[in-house]
Amino acid sequence: MNAIGVDVGGTKIAAGLVTPGGKLLNEARYPTASEPSELLDSLARAIGEAAANDDTDAACVAVAGLLMAKESKVVFSPNLRAIEDLPLKSELERRTGLTVTVENDANAAAWGEFVFGAGSEVENLLFVTLGTGVGGGVILDGNLLRGSQGAGGELGHTTLHATGPRCGCGNRGCFEIMASGLAIERRARRAAADKPDSELGKAVAAKGFSGEEVTELARKGDAPSISVLRETGVWLGIGIAGFVNVFNPEVVAIGGGAAAAGDLILEPARREVYLRARSPSRDLAEIKPATLGEKSGMLGAAALARNASGWIALEAG
Ligand SMILES: [Zn+2]
């Protein structure tokens, strides 16, 4: 049966009706409201519109933040305060008549890549998304790793550097602060200050500089931009190496905006994993780009919605 996947971001809500094969049939979008009751209204409306006249009976809402999936509750979402502690499941079930589950957005995206994308051929997948922050999800033997409270798989706040820069979570040197899109931007500003006459130096001095420009400049051969991506790739590899040792994945899929840098960031990461992770795990793990792009969260949420009755035993397909 078709199911609804909802991706709730800091600025927009996207709800999609998805077939079991991963085809998006219908989509509804709303801006993310900053007031709790309006947010529930727009979520219910988006789900209703995406469902249209389909006989779907399940929806999964994927939210950025720390979740207690068992209680279907978002306990901490720095970019989406209005959603914290809302009775999402009971309210949305009452308003839509569907069975509703709640999932962390990176876990949903990991599940999307596992069912439909870069991990569809394997049973053990590590998914890392490099956006403004770093999200992640782990699939082991075909099951989404959630831990005892559903808060597991939070790869982005693993400490990589004990005395590193301060992360948004309050800790220092998290994976997120060392290897995210924001980390690229921070390094780019530092490199630009060192080499103001480089292309990167000029770009940073111009108005409206964003981290995405670093990839464009690196592709054109700008040396400081290449170094910024290489350094970020090294930290990415340091983070992944630990996870490769722990989880022994077949595929490590890298998604999110910063993954657009491709091999400029993935090659140094692969090298670092090879140097730091143990054999045979390091020899097996294939580090490659995710394939679903920004739709991974919605598609994965829809696939998870179909498993709504079995929170504990989630099987693929
Ligand atoms: Zn952190």
Tab-separated table of C-alpha atoms and ligand atoms in Angstrom:
chain	number	residue	atom	x	y	z
A	1	MET	CA	0.000	0.000	0.000
A	2	ASN	CA	1.101	3.583	-0.604
A	3	ALA	CA	2.151	5.627	2.422
A	4	ILE	CA	2.772	9.242	3.357
A	5	GLY	CA	6.250	10.486	4.233
A	6	VAL	CA	6.541	13.930	5.793
A	7	ASP	CA	9.804	15.843	6.028
A	8	VAL	CA	9.611	18.657	8.577
A	9	GLY	CA	12.466	21.111	8.237
A	10	GLY	CA	13.207	24.451	9.864
A	11	THR	CA	11.635	26.359	6.961
A	12	LYS	CA	9.288	23.995	5.135
A	13	ILE	CA	7.074	20.946	5.505
A	14	ALA	CA	6.976	18.532	2.559
A	15	ALA	CA	4.500	15.639	2.578
A	16	GLY	CA	4.515	13.030	-0.187
A	17	LEU	CA	2.428	10.045	-1.164
A	18	VAL	CA	4.908	7.285	-2.027
A	19	THR	CA	4.445	3.850	-3.586
A	20	PRO	CA	6.094	0.731	-2.105
A	21	GLY	CA	8.593	0.979	-4.988
A	22	GLY	CA	9.640	4.513	-3.996
A	23	LYS	CA	7.743	6.540	-6.595
A	24	LEU	CA	6.518	9.922	-5.406
A	25	LEU	CA	2.906	10.263	-6.601
A	26	ASN	CA	1.780	13.453	-4.969
A	27	GLU	CA	3.392	16.180	-2.905
A	28	ALA	CA	2.187	19.030	-0.683
A	29	ARG	CA	4.377	21.781	0.735
A	30	TYR	CA	3.813	24.340	3.469
A	31	PRO	CA	6.070	26.791	5.261
A	32	THR	CA	6.982	25.601	8.777
A	33	ALA	CA	4.881	27.565	11.284
A	34	SER	CA	6.612	28.841	14.428
A	35	GLU	CA	3.519	28.455	16.607
A	36	PRO	CA	2.588	24.931	17.856
A	37	SER	CA	-1.129	24.881	16.935
A	38	GLU	CA	-0.447	26.349	13.476
A	39	LEU	CA	2.296	23.792	12.992
A	40	LEU	CA	-0.111	20.933	13.776
A	41	ASP	CA	-2.693	22.480	11.424
A	42	SER	CA	-0.251	22.707	8.530
A	43	LEU	CA	1.091	19.201	9.159
A	44	ALA	CA	-2.427	17.766	9.107
A	45	ARG	CA	-3.268	19.779	5.982
A	46	ALA	CA	-0.103	18.691	4.178
A	47	ILE	CA	-0.782	15.020	4.990
A	48	GLY	CA	-4.399	15.331	3.849
A	49	GLU	CA	-3.431	16.997	0.575
A	50	ALA	CA	-0.690	14.515	-0.195
A	51	ALA	CA	-3.037	11.604	0.515
A	52	ALA	CA	-5.702	13.106	-1.771
A	53	ASN	CA	-8.107	10.269	-2.632
A	54	ASP	CA	-5.646	7.447	-2.063
A	55	ASP	CA	-6.648	4.696	0.387
A	56	THR	CA	-3.330	4.974	2.298
A	57	ASP	CA	-3.616	4.366	6.042
A	58	ALA	CA	-0.174	5.339	7.345
A	59	ALA	CA	2.087	8.377	7.638
A	60	CYS	CA	5.497	8.909	9.184
A	61	VAL	CA	6.670	12.383	10.199
A	62	ALA	CA	10.443	12.885	10.019
A	63	VAL	CA	11.735	15.731	12.195
A	64	ALA	CA	15.170	17.245	12.732
A	65	GLY	CA	16.036	16.929	16.381
A	66	LEU	CA	16.416	14.601	19.298
A	67	LEU	CA	13.550	12.157	19.417
A	68	MET	CA	12.087	9.635	21.744
A	69	ALA	CA	10.695	7.538	18.896
A	70	LYS	CA	8.967	5.124	21.274
A	71	GLU	CA	6.912	7.972	22.681
A	72	SER	CA	6.608	9.660	19.247
A	73	LYS	CA	7.884	12.820	20.878
A	74	VAL	CA	10.478	15.381	19.820
A	75	VAL	CA	12.324	16.441	22.946
A	76	PHE	CA	14.852	18.869	21.450
A	77	SER	CA	14.847	20.584	18.070
A	78	PRO	CA	16.955	23.757	18.046
A	79	ASN	CA	15.693	24.910	14.629
A	80	LEU	CA	12.093	23.969	15.301
A	81	ARG	CA	11.224	24.855	18.885
A	82	ALA	CA	7.455	24.810	18.177
A	83	ILE	CA	7.505	21.044	17.641
A	84	GLU	CA	9.110	20.182	20.999
A	85	ASP	CA	6.873	18.065	23.249
A	86	LEU	CA	3.874	18.308	20.874
A	87	PRO	CA	1.571	15.248	20.954
A	88	LEU	CA	2.296	14.703	17.257
A	89	LYS	CA	1.084	11.123	17.018
A	90	SER	CA	-2.245	11.466	18.834
A	91	GLU	CA	-3.124	14.852	17.316
A	92	LEU	CA	-2.241	13.938	13.734
A	93	GLU	CA	-3.982	10.567	13.999
A	94	ARG	CA	-7.111	12.302	15.279
A	95	ARG	CA	-7.025	14.884	12.493
A	96	THR	CA	-6.076	12.650	9.554
A	97	GLY	CA	-7.474	9.229	10.464
A	98	LEU	CA	-4.118	7.643	9.526
A	99	THR	CA	-1.701	5.688	11.704
A	100	VAL	CA	1.101	8.171	12.405
A	101	THR	CA	4.653	7.550	13.581
A	102	VAL	CA	7.449	10.026	14.288
A	103	GLU	CA	11.078	9.558	13.322
A	104	ASN	CA	14.337	11.491	13.356
A	105	ASP	CA	14.899	13.015	9.902
A	106	ALA	CA	18.381	11.577	9.434
A	107	ASN	CA	17.172	8.108	10.450
A	108	ALA	CA	14.354	8.436	7.911
A	109	ALA	CA	16.814	9.562	5.232
A	110	ALA	CA	19.083	6.622	6.077
A	111	TRP	CA	16.123	4.293	5.722
A	112	GLY	CA	15.272	5.921	2.367
A	113	GLU	CA	18.807	5.309	1.087
A	114	PHE	CA	18.647	1.767	2.438
A	115	VAL	CA	15.348	0.861	0.772
A	116	PHE	CA	15.550	2.885	-2.453
A	117	GLY	CA	19.031	4.403	-2.820
A	118	ALA	CA	22.755	3.896	-2.245
A	119	GLY	CA	22.178	1.034	0.214
A	120	SER	CA	19.475	-0.858	-1.637
A	121	GLU	CA	21.828	-3.738	-2.486
A	122	VAL	CA	23.188	-4.256	1.046
A	123	GLU	CA	22.021	-5.138	4.561
A	124	ASN	CA	24.437	-2.934	6.514
A	125	LEU	CA	24.493	0.770	5.745
A	126	LEU	CA	25.924	3.820	7.433
A	127	PHE	CA	24.395	7.074	6.242
A	128	VAL	CA	25.970	10.452	6.977
A	129	THR	CA	24.387	13.688	5.845
A	130	LEU	CA	26.594	16.767	5.643
A	131	GLY	CA	24.297	19.756	5.807
A	132	THR	CA	24.477	22.793	8.054
A	133	GLY	CA	24.936	20.131	10.709
A	134	VAL	CA	25.745	16.439	10.446
A	135	GLY	CA	23.026	13.827	10.713
A	136	GLY	CA	23.351	10.103	10.480
A	137	GLY	CA	21.639	6.790	10.572
A	138	VAL	CA	22.756	3.190	10.912
A	139	ILE	CA	21.124	0.108	9.424
A	140	LEU	CA	22.417	-3.195	10.755
A	141	ASP	CA	21.294	-6.543	9.345
A	142	GLY	CA	18.366	-4.741	7.712
A	143	ASN	CA	17.197	-2.999	10.894
A	144	LEU	CA	17.320	0.683	11.726
A	145	LEU	CA	19.440	1.197	14.828
A	146	ARG	CA	17.491	3.225	17.373
A	147	GLY	CA	18.775	2.261	20.794
A	148	SER	CA	16.693	1.826	23.920
A	149	GLN	CA	14.783	5.115	23.685
A	150	GLY	CA	14.810	5.706	19.954
A	151	ALA	CA	17.421	8.419	20.335
A	152	GLY	CA	20.313	6.359	18.933
A	153	GLY	CA	22.180	6.812	15.673
A	154	GLU	CA	23.112	10.380	16.603
A	155	LEU	CA	26.443	10.232	14.768
A	156	GLY	CA	26.878	13.994	14.385
A	157	HIS	CA	27.660	14.615	18.050
A	158	THR	CA	30.397	12.069	18.461
A	159	THR	CA	33.521	13.849	19.743
A	160	LEU	CA	36.321	13.866	17.147
A	161	HIS	CA	38.512	16.585	18.659
A	162	ALA	CA	38.579	17.007	22.443
A	163	THR	CA	39.622	20.673	22.344
A	164	GLY	CA	38.012	21.542	19.003
A	165	PRO	CA	35.580	24.393	18.304
A	166	ARG	CA	32.372	24.636	20.320
A	167	CYS	CA	29.427	22.769	18.759
A	168	GLY	CA	25.794	23.937	18.831
A	169	CYS	CA	25.106	21.149	21.351
A	170	GLY	CA	27.506	22.702	23.860
A	171	ASN	CA	30.254	20.098	23.495
A	172	ARG	CA	33.593	20.700	21.761
A	173	GLY	CA	34.912	19.128	18.576
A	174	CYS	CA	31.805	17.120	17.589
A	175	PHE	CA	31.749	15.427	14.169
A	176	GLU	CA	29.224	18.136	13.234
A	177	ILE	CA	31.506	21.056	14.020
A	178	MET	CA	34.506	19.396	12.318
A	179	ALA	CA	32.942	18.113	9.078
A	180	SER	CA	29.654	19.886	8.237
A	181	GLY	CA	28.770	22.568	5.705
A	182	LEU	CA	29.362	25.104	8.466
A	183	ALA	CA	32.811	23.624	9.073
A	184	ILE	CA	33.626	24.219	5.399
A	185	GLU	CA	32.475	27.800	5.722
A	186	ARG	CA	34.499	28.371	8.899
A	187	ARG	CA	37.668	26.976	7.280
A	188	ALA	CA	37.023	28.982	4.132
A	189	ARG	CA	36.898	32.224	6.115
A	190	ARG	CA	40.159	31.361	7.858
A	191	ALA	CA	41.845	30.399	4.566
A	192	ALA	CA	40.570	33.584	2.950
A	193	ALA	CA	42.113	35.663	5.725
A	194	ASP	CA	45.467	33.923	5.087
A	195	LYS	CA	45.247	34.326	1.297
A	196	PRO	CA	43.116	37.399	0.593
A	197	ASP	CA	44.284	37.572	-3.044
A	198	SER	CA	43.151	34.024	-3.878
A	199	GLU	CA	39.825	33.377	-5.591
A	200	LEU	CA	38.511	32.151	-2.253
A	201	GLY	CA	39.787	35.310	-0.552
A	202	LYS	CA	37.881	37.470	-3.054
A	203	ALA	CA	34.711	35.364	-2.755
A	204	VAL	CA	34.689	35.591	1.042
A	205	ALA	CA	35.269	39.354	0.872
A	206	ALA	CA	32.280	39.737	-1.472
A	207	LYS	CA	28.765	39.965	-0.043
A	208	GLY	CA	26.669	36.864	0.611
A	209	PHE	CA	29.469	34.267	0.618
A	210	SER	CA	28.277	30.730	1.297
A	211	GLY	CA	30.095	27.444	1.846
A	212	GLU	CA	28.749	26.061	-1.436
A	213	GLU	CA	31.008	28.439	-3.368
A	214	VAL	CA	34.046	26.623	-1.998
A	215	THR	CA	33.206	23.551	-4.097
A	216	GLU	CA	32.777	25.661	-7.239
A	217	LEU	CA	36.134	27.375	-6.671
A	218	ALA	CA	37.883	24.094	-5.875
A	219	ARG	CA	36.599	22.638	-9.150
A	220	LYS	CA	38.190	25.610	-10.927
A	221	GLY	CA	41.506	24.757	-9.285
A	222	ASP	CA	41.653	27.357	-6.504
A	223	ALA	CA	44.257	25.912	-4.119
A	224	PRO	CA	42.941	27.301	-0.782
A	225	SER	CA	39.440	25.985	-1.641
A	226	ILE	CA	40.850	22.542	-2.419
A	227	SER	CA	42.697	22.580	0.940
A	228	VAL	CA	39.534	23.541	2.815
A	229	LEU	CA	37.650	20.583	1.321
A	230	ARG	CA	40.597	18.233	1.896
A	231	GLU	CA	40.831	19.197	5.570
A	232	THR	CA	37.071	18.696	5.953
A	233	GLY	CA	37.344	15.331	4.184
A	234	VAL	CA	40.095	14.263	6.595
A	235	TRP	CA	37.826	14.993	9.593
A	236	LEU	CA	34.957	13.244	7.846
A	237	GLY	CA	37.205	10.211	7.417
A	238	ILE	CA	38.311	10.318	11.069
A	239	GLY	CA	34.656	10.217	12.083
A	240	ILE	CA	33.709	7.472	9.645
A	241	ALA	CA	36.711	5.322	10.569
A	242	GLY	CA	35.385	4.919	14.106
A	243	PHE	CA	31.936	3.975	12.828
A	244	VAL	CA	33.419	1.512	10.327
A	245	ASN	CA	35.206	-0.218	13.215
A	246	VAL	CA	32.031	-0.366	15.290
A	247	PHE	CA	29.403	-1.234	12.681
A	248	ASN	CA	31.306	-2.994	9.882
A	249	PRO	CA	29.026	-1.524	7.160
A	250	GLU	CA	29.118	-2.587	3.521
A	251	VAL	CA	28.274	0.915	2.307
A	252	VAL	CA	28.848	4.346	3.826
A	253	ALA	CA	26.563	6.735	1.922
A	254	ILE	CA	27.313	10.456	2.172
A	255	GLY	CA	24.435	12.865	1.539
A	256	GLY	CA	23.555	16.502	2.220
A	257	GLY	CA	24.621	19.734	0.532
A	258	ALA	CA	28.347	19.435	1.287
A	259	ALA	CA	28.432	16.014	-0.404
A	260	ALA	CA	28.178	17.937	-3.687
A	261	ALA	CA	31.951	18.354	-3.340
A	262	GLY	CA	32.168	14.684	-4.360
A	263	ASP	CA	35.654	13.216	-4.479
A	264	LEU	CA	37.203	16.524	-3.388
A	265	ILE	CA	35.902	15.599	0.059
A	266	LEU	CA	35.375	11.824	-0.282
A	267	GLU	CA	38.895	10.922	-1.444
A	268	PRO	CA	40.639	12.326	1.660
A	269	ALA	CA	37.893	10.674	3.752
A	270	ARG	CA	38.521	7.273	2.102
A	271	ARG	CA	42.232	7.612	2.694
A	272	GLU	CA	41.707	8.437	6.354
A	273	VAL	CA	39.361	5.480	6.810
A	274	TYR	CA	41.953	3.244	5.223
A	275	LEU	CA	44.646	4.556	7.582
A	276	ARG	CA	42.578	4.453	10.771
A	277	ALA	CA	39.962	1.694	10.558
A	278	ARG	CA	40.772	-1.956	11.086
A	279	SER	CA	40.876	-4.690	8.504
A	280	PRO	CA	38.673	-6.394	7.326
A	281	SER	CA	36.023	-3.690	8.002
A	282	ARG	CA	38.039	-0.961	6.254
A	283	ASP	CA	38.469	-3.107	3.128
A	284	LEU	CA	34.760	-3.841	2.844
A	285	ALA	CA	33.278	-0.391	3.497
A	286	GLU	CA	32.544	1.436	0.264
A	287	ILE	CA	32.302	5.197	0.822
A	288	LYS	CA	30.102	6.705	-1.850
A	289	PRO	CA	27.593	9.500	-2.494
A	290	ALA	CA	23.971	9.008	-1.448
A	291	THR	CA	21.637	8.872	-4.450
A	292	LEU	CA	18.225	10.224	-3.394
A	293	GLY	CA	19.202	13.856	-2.695
A	294	GLU	CA	16.797	15.937	-0.620
A	295	LYS	CA	13.949	13.457	-1.177
A	296	SER	CA	15.609	10.774	0.962
A	297	GLY	CA	13.866	11.888	4.183
A	298	MET	CA	10.392	11.891	2.641
A	299	LEU	CA	10.847	8.576	0.815
A	300	GLY	CA	12.389	6.935	3.872
A	301	ALA	CA	9.631	8.232	6.142
A	302	ALA	CA	7.010	6.768	3.784
A	303	ALA	CA	8.799	3.411	3.824
A	304	LEU	CA	8.942	3.565	7.635
A	305	ALA	CA	5.236	4.433	7.829
A	306	ARG	CA	4.461	1.104	6.208
A	307	ASN	CA	6.203	-0.544	9.153
A	308	ALA	CA	4.195	1.464	11.671
A	309	SER	CA	2.744	-1.517	13.466
A	310	GLY	CA	6.187	-2.948	14.242
A	311	TRP	CA	8.277	-0.293	15.927
A	312	ILE	CA	10.748	-2.851	17.190
A	313	ALA	CA	11.120	-5.238	14.290
A	314	LEU	CA	11.543	-3.155	11.165
A	315	GLU	CA	12.200	-5.187	8.080
A	316	ALA	CA	13.177	-3.776	4.706
A	317	GLY	CA	10.665	-3.502	1.860
B	1	ZN	ZN	27.675	18.556	19.116
